[in-house]
Short mmCIF file of N, CA and C in Angstrom, two decimals:
data_model
loop_
_atom_site.label_atom_id
_atom_site.label_comp_id
_atom_site.label_asym_id
_atom_site.label_seq_id
_atom_site.Cartn_x
_atom_site.Cartn_y
_atom_site.Cartn_z
N UNK C 1 121.46 64.60 54.55
CA UNK C 1 120.51 65.94 54.14
C UNK C 1 120.23 66.49 55.00
N UNK C 2 119.51 67.94 54.12
CA UNK C 2 119.77 69.23 54.63
C UNK C 2 118.61 69.65 54.04
N UNK C 3 117.92 70.47 55.63
CA UNK C 3 116.77 70.97 55.10
C UNK C 3 116.55 72.05 55.20
N UNK C 4 116.17 73.22 54.42
CA UNK C 4 115.25 74.73 55.27
C UNK C 4 114.22 74.85 54.94
N UNK C 5 113.43 74.97 56.10
CA UNK C 5 112.09 75.16 56.28
C UNK C 5 111.45 76.61 57.06
N UNK C 6 111.19 76.82 56.47
CA UNK C 6 109.48 78.18 56.13
C UNK C 6 108.98 77.77 56.85
N UNK C 7 108.38 79.32 57.21
CA UNK C 7 106.76 79.18 57.78
C UNK C 7 106.22 79.59 57.39
N UNK C 8 105.20 79.26 56.45
CA UNK C 8 104.62 80.40 55.44
C UNK C 8 103.25 80.37 55.27
N UNK C 9 102.32 81.89 55.00
CA UNK C 9 101.08 81.98 54.68
C UNK C 9 100.25 80.94 53.53
N UNK C 10 101.57 81.08 52.83
CA UNK C 10 101.41 80.49 51.19
C UNK C 10 102.43 80.86 50.97
N UNK C 11 102.41 79.26 49.66
CA UNK C 11 103.75 79.11 48.53
C UNK C 11 103.26 78.55 48.21
N UNK C 12 104.13 78.48 45.87
CA UNK C 12 103.80 78.27 45.34
C UNK C 12 104.81 77.44 44.41
N UNK C 13 104.65 76.72 43.39
CA UNK C 13 106.19 76.68 42.50
C UNK C 13 105.79 76.10 41.53
N UNK C 14 106.52 77.30 40.11
CA UNK C 14 105.58 77.04 39.05
C UNK C 14 107.03 76.80 38.17
N UNK C 15 106.51 76.21 37.11
CA UNK C 15 107.91 75.51 35.95
C UNK C 15 107.09 76.63 34.61
N UNK C 16 107.96 76.70 33.57
CA UNK C 16 107.95 77.23 32.63
C UNK C 16 106.41 77.90 32.93
N UNK C 17 106.38 79.04 33.63
CA UNK C 17 104.91 80.16 34.21
C UNK C 17 104.52 79.34 33.99
N UNK C 18 103.78 78.01 34.39
CA UNK C 18 103.06 77.31 35.08
C UNK C 18 103.05 76.91 36.43
N UNK C 19 101.86 77.36 37.31
CA UNK C 19 101.73 77.16 39.12
C UNK C 19 102.01 75.34 38.86
N UNK C 20 102.21 74.84 39.78
CA UNK C 20 102.46 73.04 39.58
C UNK C 20 102.02 72.70 40.94
N UNK C 21 102.55 73.06 41.94
CA UNK C 21 102.01 72.96 43.23
C UNK C 21 101.50 74.26 44.20
N UNK C 22 100.80 74.06 44.47
CA UNK C 22 100.78 74.70 45.35
C UNK C 22 99.72 75.09 47.18
N UNK C 23 100.15 75.34 48.42
CA UNK C 23 99.43 75.67 49.75
C UNK C 23 99.17 77.04 50.31
N UNK C 24 98.53 76.71 51.36
CA UNK C 24 97.57 77.59 51.90
C UNK C 24 98.73 77.59 53.26
N UNK C 25 98.27 78.03 54.85
CA UNK C 25 99.35 77.82 55.66
C UNK C 25 99.34 76.24 55.98
N UNK C 26 101.40 76.45 56.13
CA UNK C 26 101.55 75.68 56.58
C UNK C 26 103.45 75.48 56.49
N UNK C 27 103.70 75.02 55.88
CA UNK C 27 106.19 74.94 55.80
C UNK C 27 106.18 74.86 54.54
N UNK C 28 106.56 75.68 54.06
CA UNK C 28 107.79 75.31 52.16
C UNK C 28 109.26 74.16 52.96
N UNK C 29 109.08 73.38 52.42
CA UNK C 29 110.65 72.67 52.52
C UNK C 29 111.06 72.30 51.59
N UNK C 30 113.16 73.46 51.29
CA UNK C 30 114.16 72.75 50.85
C UNK C 30 114.97 72.07 50.93
N UNK C 31 115.13 70.94 50.09
CA UNK C 31 115.43 69.97 51.04
C UNK C 31 116.81 69.19 49.74
N UNK C 32 118.08 69.31 50.16
CA UNK C 32 119.05 68.75 49.64
C UNK C 32 119.31 66.56 49.63
N UNK C 33 120.03 66.37 48.74
CA UNK C 33 120.39 65.26 49.30
C UNK C 33 122.10 65.53 48.82
N UNK C 34 122.74 64.61 50.37
CA UNK C 34 123.80 64.88 50.20
C UNK C 34 124.29 63.59 49.33
N UNK C 35 125.59 63.34 48.92
CA UNK C 35 126.52 61.80 48.71
C UNK C 35 126.89 61.14 50.22
N UNK C 36 126.67 59.93 50.35
CA UNK C 36 126.59 59.31 51.68
C UNK C 36 125.30 59.27 52.17
N UNK C 37 124.03 60.14 52.28
CA UNK C 37 123.32 59.75 52.83
C UNK C 37 121.92 58.57 51.82
N UNK C 38 120.92 57.89 52.71
CA UNK C 38 120.39 56.85 52.24
C UNK C 38 118.79 56.87 53.47
N UNK C 39 118.26 55.71 53.56
CA UNK C 39 117.21 56.25 53.45
C UNK C 39 117.07 56.73 55.24
N UNK C 40 117.97 55.95 55.74
CA UNK C 40 117.61 56.41 56.98
C UNK C 40 118.30 57.92 57.34
N UNK C 41 118.81 58.40 56.69
CA UNK C 41 118.59 60.20 56.37
C UNK C 41 117.49 60.28 56.45
N UNK C 42 116.96 60.32 55.39
CA UNK C 42 115.47 60.67 54.41
C UNK C 42 114.11 60.23 55.73
N UNK C 43 114.04 59.12 56.72
CA UNK C 43 113.25 58.96 57.15
C UNK C 43 113.09 59.78 58.39
N UNK C 44 114.26 60.04 58.73
CA UNK C 44 115.22 60.72 60.01
C UNK C 44 114.33 62.69 59.70
N UNK C 45 114.57 62.92 58.71
CA UNK C 45 114.75 64.49 58.06
C UNK C 45 113.55 64.76 57.83
N UNK C 46 112.80 63.53 57.22
CA UNK C 46 110.85 63.53 56.99
C UNK C 46 109.97 63.67 58.00
N UNK C 47 110.81 62.76 59.45
CA UNK C 47 110.02 63.16 60.30
C UNK C 47 110.01 64.51 61.41
N UNK C 48 111.84 64.98 61.47
CA UNK C 48 111.71 65.96 61.77
C UNK C 48 110.91 67.33 61.44
N UNK C 49 110.20 67.09 60.14
CA UNK C 49 109.66 68.04 59.20
C UNK C 49 108.41 68.36 59.69
N UNK C 50 107.80 67.18 60.14
CA UNK C 50 106.22 67.16 60.17
C UNK C 50 106.49 67.19 61.36
N UNK C 51 107.32 66.51 62.33
CA UNK C 51 107.10 66.64 63.90
C UNK C 51 107.65 68.92 63.98
N UNK C 52 107.92 69.30 63.72
CA UNK C 52 108.94 70.28 64.45
C UNK C 52 107.98 71.40 64.68
N UNK C 53 108.14 72.42 65.85
CA UNK C 53 107.27 72.99 66.39
C UNK C 53 107.50 74.72 65.90
N UNK C 54 106.43 74.88 65.08
CA UNK C 54 106.79 76.15 64.87
C UNK C 54 105.65 77.24 64.66
N UNK C 55 104.48 75.99 65.73
CA UNK C 55 103.19 77.43 65.73
C UNK C 55 102.98 77.44 67.84
N UNK C 56 102.61 78.76 67.82
CA UNK C 56 102.13 78.79 68.66
C UNK C 56 100.74 77.60 69.64
N UNK C 57 99.99 77.17 70.55
CA UNK C 57 98.88 76.93 71.01
C UNK C 57 98.16 77.53 70.88
N UNK C 58 96.91 77.57 71.60
CA UNK C 58 96.20 78.29 71.85
C UNK C 58 95.69 78.82 72.96
N UNK C 59 96.65 78.98 74.68
CA UNK C 59 96.71 79.50 75.29
C UNK C 59 98.07 80.20 75.59
N UNK C 60 98.96 80.64 74.43
CA UNK C 60 99.61 81.95 74.02
C UNK C 60 100.70 80.55 74.29
N UNK C 61 100.96 79.48 74.36
CA UNK C 61 102.05 79.26 74.67
C UNK C 61 103.06 78.86 73.11
N UNK C 62 104.43 79.77 73.47
CA UNK C 62 105.08 79.40 72.21
C UNK C 62 105.90 78.50 72.13
N UNK C 63 105.73 78.03 70.57
CA UNK C 63 106.77 77.07 69.17
C UNK C 63 106.18 75.06 69.91
N UNK C 64 104.92 75.39 70.44
CA UNK C 64 103.87 74.04 70.61
C UNK C 64 103.57 72.96 69.89
N UNK C 65 103.74 73.38 68.48
CA UNK C 65 102.37 72.74 67.56
C UNK C 65 102.81 73.06 66.26
N UNK C 66 103.09 71.03 66.04
CA UNK C 66 103.45 71.09 64.47
C UNK C 66 102.79 71.47 63.50
N UNK C 67 103.09 71.37 62.00
CA UNK C 67 102.45 71.57 60.64
C UNK C 67 101.14 70.66 61.10
N UNK C 68 101.22 69.64 61.60
CA UNK C 68 99.90 68.49 61.87
C UNK C 68 99.19 68.87 62.09
N UNK C 69 99.60 69.83 63.72
CA UNK C 69 98.88 69.96 65.27
C UNK C 69 97.86 71.28 64.46
N UNK C 70 98.71 71.18 63.59
CA UNK C 70 97.29 73.33 63.39
C UNK C 70 96.61 73.13 61.47
N UNK C 71 96.71 71.16 61.23
CA UNK C 71 96.38 71.12 59.39
C UNK C 71 97.07 71.34 58.63
N UNK C 72 98.20 72.33 59.17
CA UNK C 72 98.71 72.93 57.77
C UNK C 72 99.06 72.41 56.66
N UNK C 73 99.60 72.81 55.58
CA UNK C 73 100.39 71.65 54.11
C UNK C 73 101.48 71.91 53.74
N UNK C 74 102.43 70.94 53.55
CA UNK C 74 103.55 70.99 53.70
C UNK C 74 103.83 71.11 51.64
N UNK C 75 104.85 72.06 51.46
CA UNK C 75 105.36 71.90 49.81
C UNK C 75 106.79 71.83 50.62
N UNK C 76 106.97 70.90 49.89
CA UNK C 76 108.70 69.96 49.20
C UNK C 76 109.05 70.79 48.29
N UNK C 77 110.65 71.20 48.21
CA UNK C 77 110.95 71.69 46.80
C UNK C 77 112.32 70.56 47.08
N UNK C 78 112.62 70.58 45.52
CA UNK C 78 114.22 69.77 46.27
C UNK C 78 115.26 71.16 45.75
N UNK C 79 116.34 71.63 46.20
CA UNK C 79 117.35 72.45 46.39
C UNK C 79 118.86 72.11 46.10
N UNK C 80 119.66 71.73 45.41
CA UNK C 80 120.69 70.97 45.79
C UNK C 80 121.98 71.65 45.81
N UNK C 81 121.34 73.51 45.67
CA UNK C 81 122.52 74.54 46.23
C UNK C 81 122.02 74.69 47.16
N UNK C 82 121.58 74.04 48.29
CA UNK C 82 121.37 74.35 49.66
C UNK C 82 123.20 73.33 50.15
N UNK C 83 123.34 72.52 49.58
CA UNK C 83 124.73 72.17 49.63
C UNK C 83 126.43 72.48 49.00
N UNK C 84 125.80 73.47 48.71
CA UNK C 84 126.78 74.57 47.83
C UNK C 84 128.25 74.85 48.96
N UNK C 85 129.57 74.79 48.56
CA UNK C 85 130.83 74.98 49.07
C UNK C 85 130.90 76.29 48.85
N UNK C 86 131.30 77.37 49.53
CA UNK C 86 131.28 78.31 49.01
C UNK C 86 132.94 78.85 49.58
N UNK C 87 133.69 77.96 49.94
CA UNK C 87 135.30 78.49 50.69
C UNK C 87 135.73 79.06 50.11
N UNK C 88 136.18 79.02 48.68
CA UNK C 88 137.62 79.21 47.82
C UNK C 88 137.18 79.92 46.86
N UNK C 89 137.32 80.70 46.28
CA UNK C 89 136.60 81.76 46.08
C UNK C 89 134.80 81.85 45.57
N UNK C 90 134.74 83.09 44.05
CA UNK C 90 133.24 83.18 43.94
C UNK C 90 132.69 82.58 43.81
N UNK C 91 132.98 81.71 43.41
CA UNK C 91 132.33 80.32 42.65
C UNK C 91 131.78 79.10 43.50
N UNK C 92 130.32 79.00 43.36
CA UNK C 92 129.55 77.67 44.01
C UNK C 92 130.58 76.20 44.15
N UNK C 93 130.87 75.83 44.53
CA UNK C 93 131.45 74.34 44.56
C UNK C 93 129.93 73.38 45.47
N UNK C 94 129.62 73.01 43.43
CA UNK C 94 128.30 71.75 44.07
C UNK C 94 128.87 69.86 44.49
N UNK C 95 129.86 69.67 45.19
CA UNK C 95 130.38 68.48 44.58
C UNK C 95 129.95 67.96 46.19
N UNK C 96 128.91 68.77 46.44
CA UNK C 96 128.27 68.51 47.93
C UNK C 96 127.17 68.02 48.33
N UNK C 97 126.74 67.76 47.26
CA UNK C 97 125.70 68.02 47.05
C UNK C 97 125.67 66.25 46.11
N UNK C 98 124.09 65.48 46.14
CA UNK C 98 124.57 63.87 45.44
C UNK C 98 124.14 64.58 44.31
N UNK C 99 124.39 63.68 43.09
CA UNK C 99 123.99 63.75 41.20
C UNK C 99 122.92 62.28 41.05
N UNK C 100 122.38 63.44 39.90
CA UNK C 100 122.07 61.75 38.96
C UNK C 100 120.57 61.50 40.22
N UNK C 101 120.33 60.19 39.02
CA UNK C 101 119.12 59.12 39.49
C UNK C 101 119.34 58.95 41.08
N UNK C 102 120.04 58.49 41.92
CA UNK C 102 120.50 59.29 43.14
C UNK C 102 119.84 59.11 44.11
N UNK C 103 120.04 60.57 43.39
CA UNK C 103 119.88 61.77 44.00
C UNK C 103 118.26 62.36 44.13
N UNK C 104 118.06 61.91 42.56
CA UNK C 104 116.76 61.83 42.99
C UNK C 104 115.44 61.11 43.70
N UNK C 105 115.86 59.72 43.08
CA UNK C 105 115.49 58.23 44.08
C UNK C 105 115.27 58.24 45.59
N UNK C 106 116.80 59.02 46.29
CA UNK C 106 115.92 59.27 47.63
C UNK C 106 115.20 60.92 47.66
N UNK C 107 115.17 62.01 47.21
CA UNK C 107 114.42 62.95 47.14
C UNK C 107 112.42 62.70 47.38
N UNK C 108 113.10 61.63 46.22
CA UNK C 108 111.32 61.78 46.00
C UNK C 108 111.01 60.26 47.40
N UNK C 109 111.48 59.78 47.92
CA UNK C 109 111.74 58.80 49.19
C UNK C 109 111.46 59.66 50.07
N UNK C 110 112.12 61.16 50.61
CA UNK C 110 111.92 61.38 51.39
C UNK C 110 110.08 62.36 51.85
N UNK C 111 109.73 62.90 50.06
CA UNK C 111 109.18 63.52 49.84
C UNK C 111 107.49 62.37 50.00
N UNK C 112 107.70 60.84 49.68
CA UNK C 112 106.72 59.83 49.69
C UNK C 112 106.88 59.73 51.50
N UNK C 113 108.04 59.50 52.31
CA UNK C 113 108.13 59.97 54.17
C UNK C 113 107.40 60.58 54.87
N UNK C 114 107.48 62.04 53.98
CA UNK C 114 106.92 63.41 54.34
C UNK C 114 105.23 63.29 53.77
N UNK C 115 104.67 62.53 52.88
CA UNK C 115 103.03 62.19 53.07
C UNK C 115 102.78 60.98 53.51
N UNK C 116 103.18 59.76 53.79
CA UNK C 116 102.71 59.04 54.45
C UNK C 116 102.81 59.11 55.82
N UNK C 117 103.92 60.13 56.25
CA UNK C 117 103.40 60.58 57.73
C UNK C 117 102.55 61.81 58.12
N UNK C 118 102.19 62.22 57.41
CA UNK C 118 101.13 62.85 57.03
C UNK C 118 99.87 62.73 56.48
N UNK C 119 99.29 63.69 55.44
CA UNK C 119 98.03 62.96 54.49
C UNK C 119 98.51 63.60 53.22
N UNK C 120 98.59 62.41 52.33
CA UNK C 120 99.02 63.31 50.74
C UNK C 120 98.59 63.74 50.29
N UNK C 121 96.83 64.54 50.51
CA UNK C 121 96.43 65.66 50.03
C UNK C 121 97.25 67.09 50.56
N UNK C 122 98.31 67.05 51.83
CA UNK C 122 98.11 68.42 52.54
C UNK C 122 99.82 67.95 52.38
N UNK C 123 100.26 67.46 51.01
CA UNK C 123 101.78 67.05 51.24
C UNK C 123 102.07 67.66 49.58
N UNK C 124 102.47 68.30 49.04
CA UNK C 124 102.76 68.96 47.93
C UNK C 124 104.27 68.99 46.98
N UNK C 125 104.77 68.85 45.88
CA UNK C 125 105.69 68.45 45.07
C UNK C 125 106.31 69.77 44.91
N UNK C 126 107.03 69.81 44.21
CA UNK C 126 107.93 70.29 43.46
C UNK C 126 108.23 69.44 42.47
N UNK C 127 109.09 70.10 41.14
CA UNK C 127 110.04 69.35 40.13
C UNK C 127 111.36 69.35 40.07
N UNK C 128 111.39 67.43 40.45
CA UNK C 128 113.12 67.98 40.67
C UNK C 128 113.59 67.85 39.26
N UNK C 129 114.92 68.99 39.79
CA UNK C 129 116.12 69.50 38.25
C UNK C 129 115.69 70.26 37.16
N UNK C 130 114.40 71.01 37.40
CA UNK C 130 113.27 71.67 36.57
C UNK C 130 113.95 73.05 37.61
N UNK C 131 114.11 74.12 36.71
CA UNK C 131 113.89 75.65 36.56
C UNK C 131 112.65 76.02 37.40
N UNK C 132 112.40 76.34 38.56
CA UNK C 132 111.65 76.21 39.13
C UNK C 132 111.87 78.14 40.50
N UNK C 133 110.21 78.45 39.76
CA UNK C 133 110.08 79.49 40.37
C UNK C 133 109.15 79.46 41.54
N UNK C 134 109.42 79.71 42.92
CA UNK C 134 109.33 79.61 44.15
C UNK C 134 108.41 80.78 44.57
N UNK C 135 107.17 81.02 45.20
CA UNK C 135 107.09 82.09 45.71
C UNK C 135 106.34 81.89 47.04
N UNK C 136 106.18 82.68 48.12
CA UNK C 136 105.83 82.03 49.31
C UNK C 136 105.67 83.94 49.98
N UNK C 137 104.62 83.54 51.16
CA UNK C 137 104.82 84.54 52.02
C UNK C 137 105.11 84.00 53.27
N UNK C 138 106.30 84.76 53.95
CA UNK C 138 106.97 83.92 54.97
C UNK C 138 106.52 84.68 55.97
N UNK C 139 106.15 83.33 56.92
CA UNK C 139 104.40 83.50 58.54
C UNK C 139 105.69 84.21 59.90
N UNK C 140 106.33 85.22 60.33
CA UNK C 140 106.86 85.86 60.94
C UNK C 140 107.84 86.88 60.32
N UNK C 141 109.22 86.16 60.35
CA UNK C 141 109.83 84.75 59.63
C UNK C 141 109.90 84.10 60.43
N UNK C 142 110.21 83.33 59.91
CA UNK C 142 110.21 82.13 60.93
C UNK C 142 111.21 80.95 59.66
N UNK C 143 112.58 80.95 59.54
CA UNK C 143 112.89 79.88 58.91
C UNK C 143 114.05 79.31 59.48
N UNK C 144 113.77 77.64 59.67
CA UNK C 144 115.13 76.83 60.73
C UNK C 144 115.97 75.94 59.70
N UNK C 145 116.81 75.87 59.93
CA UNK C 145 117.85 74.42 58.94
C UNK C 145 117.56 73.56 59.87
N UNK C 146 117.53 72.36 59.03
CA UNK C 146 117.45 71.21 59.73
C UNK C 146 118.44 69.81 58.60
N UNK C 147 119.06 69.09 59.89
CA UNK C 147 120.22 68.25 58.83
C UNK C 147 119.76 66.93 59.13
N UNK C 148 119.92 65.44 59.01
CA UNK C 148 119.93 64.30 59.20
C UNK C 148 121.36 63.60 58.50
N UNK C 149 122.20 62.91 59.51
CA UNK C 149 123.36 62.40 58.09
C UNK C 149 123.93 63.09 59.09
N UNK C 150 125.23 62.61 58.10
CA UNK C 150 126.67 63.15 58.10
C UNK C 150 126.86 64.80 58.78
N UNK C 151 128.04 63.93 59.94
CA UNK C 151 128.00 65.06 60.82
C UNK C 151 129.75 65.31 60.31
N UNK C 152 130.02 66.72 60.75
CA UNK C 152 131.10 66.92 60.85
C UNK C 152 132.44 66.16 60.98
N UNK C 153 133.44 66.38 60.37
CA UNK C 153 134.37 65.74 61.56
C UNK C 153 135.02 66.18 62.46
N UNK C 154 135.01 65.73 63.80
CA UNK C 154 135.31 66.62 65.19
C UNK C 154 136.92 67.42 64.61
N UNK C 155 137.12 68.28 65.14
CA UNK C 155 138.39 68.67 64.94
C UNK C 155 139.11 69.42 66.10
N UNK C 156 140.81 68.12 65.27
CA UNK C 156 141.29 67.61 65.89
C UNK C 156 141.91 68.41 67.98
N UNK C 157 142.17 68.40 68.40
CA UNK C 157 142.78 69.36 69.68
C UNK C 157 144.35 69.01 69.13
N UNK C 158 145.40 70.13 68.80
CA UNK C 158 146.05 70.05 68.81
C UNK C 158 146.77 70.89 70.03
N UNK C 159 148.03 69.92 70.96
CA UNK C 159 148.71 70.29 71.95
C UNK C 159 150.98 70.74 71.16
N UNK C 160 150.89 71.32 72.05
CA UNK C 160 152.24 71.75 72.11
C UNK C 160 152.98 70.43 72.31
N UNK C 161 154.06 69.88 71.22
CA UNK C 161 154.95 68.92 71.79
C UNK C 161 155.14 69.32 72.90
N UNK C 162 156.00 67.92 74.49
CA UNK C 162 156.15 68.64 74.73
C UNK C 162 158.17 67.48 74.78
#
């Protein structure tokens, strides 16, 4: 799984020009599910989202407080395009994203884990597989990429034949 976190002053999601979710100060999470991802990756990513230190403390200590520490809100948005490959040509390849019902099930599992780890009323959701308009006021800006699960295969070390 992969997620992009953005520290925001506010964010909202609209579908068909109607706002379906909105938050004030907190984090906007774009999340994508990859083939091979399981509940284990979703659990790990949900915990990282809630525990990531994105705010300063009252004494001026940098990067000391999480969204839960500040009483902020979380808006989760499914976004399979995070897993696009753009290595060949100019057209994105989305084979790196899990499709269909399994992706929906695992994304919803992730969302529920974020809610359960914090407070259900402070965690909002977009609409899975909908064409969404996402609006945000970035704070900082602070944007981080998080991932859980599938690590890239190690690059083999080539040595000359002797």
